[in-house]
GROMACS .gro file of C-alpha atoms in nm:
model
  262
    1UNK     CA    1   0.000   0.000   0.000
    2UNK     CA    2   0.139   0.337  -0.096
    3UNK     CA    3   0.209   0.589   0.176
    4UNK     CA    4  -0.004   0.902   0.179
    5UNK     CA    5   0.165   1.216   0.051
    6UNK     CA    6   0.264   1.433   0.344
    7UNK     CA    7   0.239   1.805   0.279
    8UNK     CA    8   0.566   1.981   0.356
    9UNK     CA    9   0.524   2.243   0.630
   10UNK     CA   10   0.580   2.598   0.506
   11UNK     CA   11   0.871   2.673   0.745
   12UNK     CA   12   1.052   2.368   0.609
   13UNK     CA   13   1.002   2.487   0.251
   14UNK     CA   14   1.136   2.833   0.341
   15UNK     CA   15   1.438   2.681   0.514
   16UNK     CA   16   1.510   2.459   0.212
   17UNK     CA   17   1.495   2.759  -0.021
   18UNK     CA   18   1.735   2.969   0.186
   19UNK     CA   19   1.966   2.670   0.235
   20UNK     CA   20   1.982   2.622  -0.143
   21UNK     CA   21   2.076   2.987  -0.188
   22UNK     CA   22   2.363   2.937   0.059
   23UNK     CA   23   2.476   2.613  -0.108
   24UNK     CA   24   2.479   2.775  -0.452
   25UNK     CA   25   2.682   3.067  -0.322
   26UNK     CA   26   2.406   3.320  -0.389
   27UNK     CA   27   2.393   3.404  -0.019
   28UNK     CA   28   2.753   3.442   0.095
   29UNK     CA   29   2.914   3.392   0.437
   30UNK     CA   30   2.892   3.711   0.639
   31UNK     CA   31   2.611   3.864   0.432
   32UNK     CA   32   2.324   4.007   0.633
   33UNK     CA   33   1.967   3.913   0.544
   34UNK     CA   34   1.690   4.169   0.507
   35UNK     CA   35   1.500   4.260   0.822
   36UNK     CA   36   1.247   3.992   0.909
   37UNK     CA   37   0.943   4.197   0.804
   38UNK     CA   38   1.088   4.286   0.462
   39UNK     CA   39   1.215   3.932   0.399
   40UNK     CA   40   0.876   3.783   0.482
   41UNK     CA   41   0.712   4.024   0.235
   42UNK     CA   42   0.964   3.939  -0.037
   43UNK     CA   43   0.909   3.566   0.011
   44UNK     CA   44   0.534   3.605   0.042
   45UNK     CA   45   0.517   3.423   0.376
   46UNK     CA   46   0.411   3.506   0.728
   47UNK     CA   47   0.666   3.631   0.980
   48UNK     CA   48   0.601   3.337   1.221
   49UNK     CA   49   0.672   3.085   0.942
   50UNK     CA   50   0.986   3.274   0.841
   51UNK     CA   51   1.100   3.293   1.204
   52UNK     CA   52   1.065   2.914   1.238
   53UNK     CA   53   1.264   2.860   0.915
   54UNK     CA   54   1.545   3.088   1.028
   55UNK     CA   55   1.560   2.906   1.362
   56UNK     CA   56   1.606   2.575   1.178
   57UNK     CA   57   1.898   2.717   0.979
   58UNK     CA   58   2.053   2.867   1.293
   59UNK     CA   59   2.050   2.522   1.456
   60UNK     CA   60   2.224   2.384   1.145
   61UNK     CA   61   2.496   2.648   1.180
   62UNK     CA   62   2.411   2.815   0.848
   63UNK     CA   63   2.274   3.139   0.994
   64UNK     CA   64   2.367   3.346   1.297
   65UNK     CA   65   2.139   3.592   1.473
   66UNK     CA   66   2.262   3.901   1.651
   67UNK     CA   67   2.155   4.245   1.766
   68UNK     CA   68   2.192   4.383   1.413
   69UNK     CA   69   1.992   4.104   1.250
   70UNK     CA   70   2.044   3.763   1.090
   71UNK     CA   71   2.345   3.686   0.871
   72UNK     CA   72   2.484   3.391   0.681
   73UNK     CA   73   2.729   3.212   0.907
   74UNK     CA   74   3.096   3.204   0.818
   75UNK     CA   75   3.063   2.828   0.835
   76UNK     CA   76   3.398   2.759   0.669
   77UNK     CA   77   3.595   2.968   0.921
   78UNK     CA   78   3.639   2.657   1.134
   79UNK     CA   79   3.853   2.529   0.847
   80UNK     CA   80   4.013   2.850   0.720
   81UNK     CA   81   4.129   2.998   1.050
   82UNK     CA   82   4.336   2.696   1.162
   83UNK     CA   83   4.454   2.646   0.804
   84UNK     CA   84   4.575   3.005   0.790
   85UNK     CA   85   4.777   2.948   1.106
   86UNK     CA   86   4.933   2.634   0.959
   87UNK     CA   87   5.024   2.794   0.627
   88UNK     CA   88   5.127   3.141   0.742
   89UNK     CA   89   5.493   3.052   0.800
   90UNK     CA   90   5.530   2.754   0.568
   91UNK     CA   91   5.758   2.828   0.272
   92UNK     CA   92   5.582   2.560   0.064
   93UNK     CA   93   5.241   2.728   0.091
   94UNK     CA   94   5.280   2.963  -0.205
   95UNK     CA   95   5.411   2.702  -0.445
   96UNK     CA   96   5.146   2.451  -0.340
   97UNK     CA   97   4.873   2.714  -0.373
   98UNK     CA   98   4.966   2.793  -0.733
   99UNK     CA   99   5.012   2.427  -0.819
  100UNK     CA  100   4.660   2.361  -0.691
  101UNK     CA  101   4.520   2.657  -0.886
  102UNK     CA  102   4.696   2.542  -1.201
  103UNK     CA  103   4.526   2.205  -1.187
  104UNK     CA  104   4.184   2.309  -1.053
  105UNK     CA  105   4.119   2.667  -1.160
  106UNK     CA  106   4.212   2.606  -1.521
  107UNK     CA  107   3.949   2.331  -1.542
  108UNK     CA  108   3.699   2.553  -1.362
  109UNK     CA  109   3.757   2.822  -1.625
  110UNK     CA  110   3.691   2.565  -1.897
  111UNK     CA  111   3.369   2.463  -1.722
  112UNK     CA  112   3.268   2.829  -1.705
  113UNK     CA  113   3.314   2.864  -2.080
  114UNK     CA  114   3.090   2.561  -2.134
  115UNK     CA  115   2.829   2.626  -1.866
  116UNK     CA  116   2.795   3.003  -1.824
  117UNK     CA  117   2.439   3.131  -1.850
  118UNK     CA  118   2.352   3.470  -1.995
  119UNK     CA  119   2.333   3.628  -1.646
  120UNK     CA  120   2.680   3.483  -1.575
  121UNK     CA  121   2.814   3.628  -1.900
  122UNK     CA  122   2.654   3.964  -1.829
  123UNK     CA  123   2.825   3.984  -1.489
  124UNK     CA  124   3.162   3.888  -1.644
  125UNK     CA  125   3.123   4.150  -1.920
  126UNK     CA  126   3.048   4.416  -1.662
  127UNK     CA  127   3.349   4.317  -1.453
  128UNK     CA  128   3.583   4.329  -1.754
  129UNK     CA  129   3.457   4.675  -1.849
  130UNK     CA  130   3.515   4.803  -1.496
  131UNK     CA  131   3.862   4.646  -1.498
  132UNK     CA  132   3.954   4.852  -1.805
  133UNK     CA  133   3.821   5.169  -1.644
  134UNK     CA  134   4.008   5.112  -1.315
  135UNK     CA  135   4.329   5.033  -1.500
  136UNK     CA  136   4.306   5.352  -1.705
  137UNK     CA  137   4.233   5.551  -1.389
  138UNK     CA  138   4.531   5.388  -1.213
  139UNK     CA  139   4.299   5.288  -0.928
  140UNK     CA  140   4.502   5.009  -0.768
  141UNK     CA  141   4.254   4.937  -0.488
  142UNK     CA  142   3.965   4.896  -0.732
  143UNK     CA  143   4.181   4.682  -0.962
  144UNK     CA  144   4.256   4.447  -0.674
  145UNK     CA  145   3.888   4.423  -0.584
  146UNK     CA  146   3.788   4.353  -0.944
  147UNK     CA  147   4.063   4.091  -0.978
  148UNK     CA  148   3.902   3.895  -0.694
  149UNK     CA  149   3.554   3.960  -0.836
  150UNK     CA  150   3.638   3.826  -1.182
  151UNK     CA  151   3.780   3.501  -1.049
  152UNK     CA  152   3.477   3.464  -0.820
  153UNK     CA  153   3.240   3.516  -1.114
  154UNK     CA  154   3.421   3.247  -1.311
  155UNK     CA  155   3.396   3.002  -1.020
  156UNK     CA  156   3.023   3.077  -1.007
  157UNK     CA  157   2.986   3.035  -1.383
  158UNK     CA  158   3.145   2.688  -1.357
  159UNK     CA  159   2.828   2.579  -1.173
  160UNK     CA  160   3.003   2.336  -0.939
  161UNK     CA  161   2.910   2.415  -0.579
  162UNK     CA  162   3.195   2.217  -0.422
  163UNK     CA  163   3.453   2.392  -0.638
  164UNK     CA  164   3.291   2.728  -0.563
  165UNK     CA  165   3.322   2.691  -0.185
  166UNK     CA  166   3.676   2.548  -0.197
  167UNK     CA  167   3.797   2.832  -0.417
  168UNK     CA  168   3.631   3.084  -0.187
  169UNK     CA  169   3.830   2.940   0.101
  170UNK     CA  170   4.153   2.982  -0.096
  171UNK     CA  171   4.050   3.332  -0.203
  172UNK     CA  172   3.998   3.432   0.160
  173UNK     CA  173   4.342   3.297   0.252
  174UNK     CA  174   4.496   3.482  -0.041
  175UNK     CA  175   4.333   3.808   0.067
  176UNK     CA  176   4.488   3.764   0.411
  177UNK     CA  177   4.829   3.762   0.244
  178UNK     CA  178   4.898   3.399   0.332
  179UNK     CA  179   5.040   3.310  -0.010
  180UNK     CA  180   5.188   3.636  -0.138
  181UNK     CA  181   5.179   4.014  -0.105
  182UNK     CA  182   4.974   4.144  -0.398
  183UNK     CA  183   5.083   4.506  -0.354
  184UNK     CA  184   5.449   4.406  -0.368
  185UNK     CA  185   5.401   4.205  -0.687
  186UNK     CA  186   5.183   4.472  -0.846
  187UNK     CA  187   5.459   4.730  -0.798
  188UNK     CA  188   5.690   4.548  -1.041
  189UNK     CA  189   5.714   4.710  -1.388
  190UNK     CA  190   5.465   4.581  -1.641
  191UNK     CA  191   5.274   4.354  -1.403
  192UNK     CA  192   4.952   4.557  -1.396
  193UNK     CA  193   4.940   4.575  -1.776
  194UNK     CA  194   5.010   4.203  -1.807
  195UNK     CA  195   4.743   4.114  -1.550
  196UNK     CA  196   4.484   4.323  -1.733
  197UNK     CA  197   4.562   4.154  -2.065
  198UNK     CA  198   4.550   3.811  -1.902
  199UNK     CA  199   4.219   3.877  -1.727
  200UNK     CA  200   4.069   4.008  -2.049
  201UNK     CA  201   4.189   3.697  -2.234
  202UNK     CA  202   4.033   3.471  -1.971
  203UNK     CA  203   3.705   3.662  -1.970
  204UNK     CA  204   3.682   3.685  -2.350
  205UNK     CA  205   3.740   3.310  -2.388
  206UNK     CA  206   3.469   3.233  -2.132
  207UNK     CA  207   3.229   3.473  -2.305
  208UNK     CA  208   3.307   3.309  -2.640
  209UNK     CA  209   3.234   2.965  -2.497
  210UNK     CA  210   3.584   2.845  -2.593
  211UNK     CA  211   3.676   2.603  -2.314
  212UNK     CA  212   4.022   2.520  -2.450
  213UNK     CA  213   4.121   2.885  -2.490
  214UNK     CA  214   3.979   2.965  -2.146
  215UNK     CA  215   4.186   2.690  -1.982
  216UNK     CA  216   4.502   2.799  -2.162
  217UNK     CA  217   4.448   3.163  -2.069
  218UNK     CA  218   4.393   3.068  -1.704
  219UNK     CA  219   4.710   2.856  -1.699
  220UNK     CA  220   4.913   3.137  -1.857
  221UNK     CA  221   4.785   3.382  -1.595
  222UNK     CA  222   4.860   3.151  -1.302
  223UNK     CA  223   5.209   3.065  -1.430
  224UNK     CA  224   5.290   3.431  -1.493
  225UNK     CA  225   5.172   3.532  -1.147
  226UNK     CA  226   5.374   3.263  -0.972
  227UNK     CA  227   5.689   3.342  -1.174
  228UNK     CA  228   5.647   3.711  -1.094
  229UNK     CA  229   5.604   3.639  -0.724
  230UNK     CA  230   5.922   3.431  -0.722
  231UNK     CA  231   6.104   3.716  -0.899
  232UNK     CA  232   5.980   3.965  -0.637
  233UNK     CA  233   6.091   3.735  -0.356
  234UNK     CA  234   6.436   3.693  -0.510
  235UNK     CA  235   6.474   4.068  -0.535
  236UNK     CA  236   6.364   4.104  -0.174
  237UNK     CA  237   6.623   3.849  -0.059
  238UNK     CA  238   6.901   4.023  -0.254
  239UNK     CA  239   6.802   4.361  -0.114
  240UNK     CA  240   6.797   4.225   0.241
  241UNK     CA  241   7.147   4.078   0.191
  242UNK     CA  242   7.278   4.412   0.062
  243UNK     CA  243   7.130   4.597   0.358
  244UNK     CA  244   7.288   4.353   0.600
  245UNK     CA  245   7.624   4.419   0.439
  246UNK     CA  246   7.575   4.792   0.485
  247UNK     CA  247   7.471   4.742   0.847
  248UNK     CA  248   7.760   4.509   0.935
  249UNK     CA  249   7.914   4.787   1.139
  250UNK     CA  250   7.647   4.717   1.400
  251UNK     CA  251   7.831   4.391   1.460
  252UNK     CA  252   8.190   4.457   1.352
  253UNK     CA  253   8.353   4.791   1.455
  254UNK     CA  254   8.517   4.999   1.183
  255UNK     CA  255   8.847   4.964   1.361
  256UNK     CA  256   8.842   4.585   1.354
  257UNK     CA  257   9.152   4.449   1.174
  258UNK     CA  258   9.102   4.270   0.845
  259UNK     CA  259   9.109   3.893   0.865
  260UNK     CA  260   9.435   3.747   0.738
  261UNK     CA  261   9.337   3.481   0.487
  262UNK     CA  262   9.709   3.394   0.442
   0.00000   0.00000   0.00000
């Protein structure tokens, strides 16, 4: 005998909808939801039903409630915070980060070229246009923000929720300066121009739906960035050595006799 169909309670349906938005990355960790009254109106539900749904998601650890309202929980911070501590002083972290990006992000860019919807493409077009404007205006802060935004849009256009959340974790670590100092790298001659050209190549290939070109453009960008970072680090090491030579008098007095190497 078949079981009777059980109607799904409205609070459960609301919770499922909001949970899906979090899973798909539409609602992002740290983002604050609308006030309860406005959100209930937008969803077309009663405030008591919405309140029950939000309570369910709070118990799951997906939302947090505070004096200023309800926000999406930073549910991955339990992973990223300890990971940041582990990687902060590990010399292998940068190389491993770029090796991971080379293997994963390039494929993600190919997926984006194949799977991007028109809204995805519209967002990427807008980002590329703003990148050109910021570059012309020499607005370094806006360029950095748009750099992160473009890569995030490509992860979203790949339509793989696991990849999206993993790459967001790595993006957050990168923004903390765990893997490299962006400002230091950006100060090297020609880097800003090269990055703009590379980002435009990536974006154009995704917009054209050319998965192979998108993957190749992503790999070229990642390899260039890593090589440039290594160049900046080498220059930093050489400069530090030169400064130590200049400051040797703090250790050896000027009057110290030369060492006889016989």
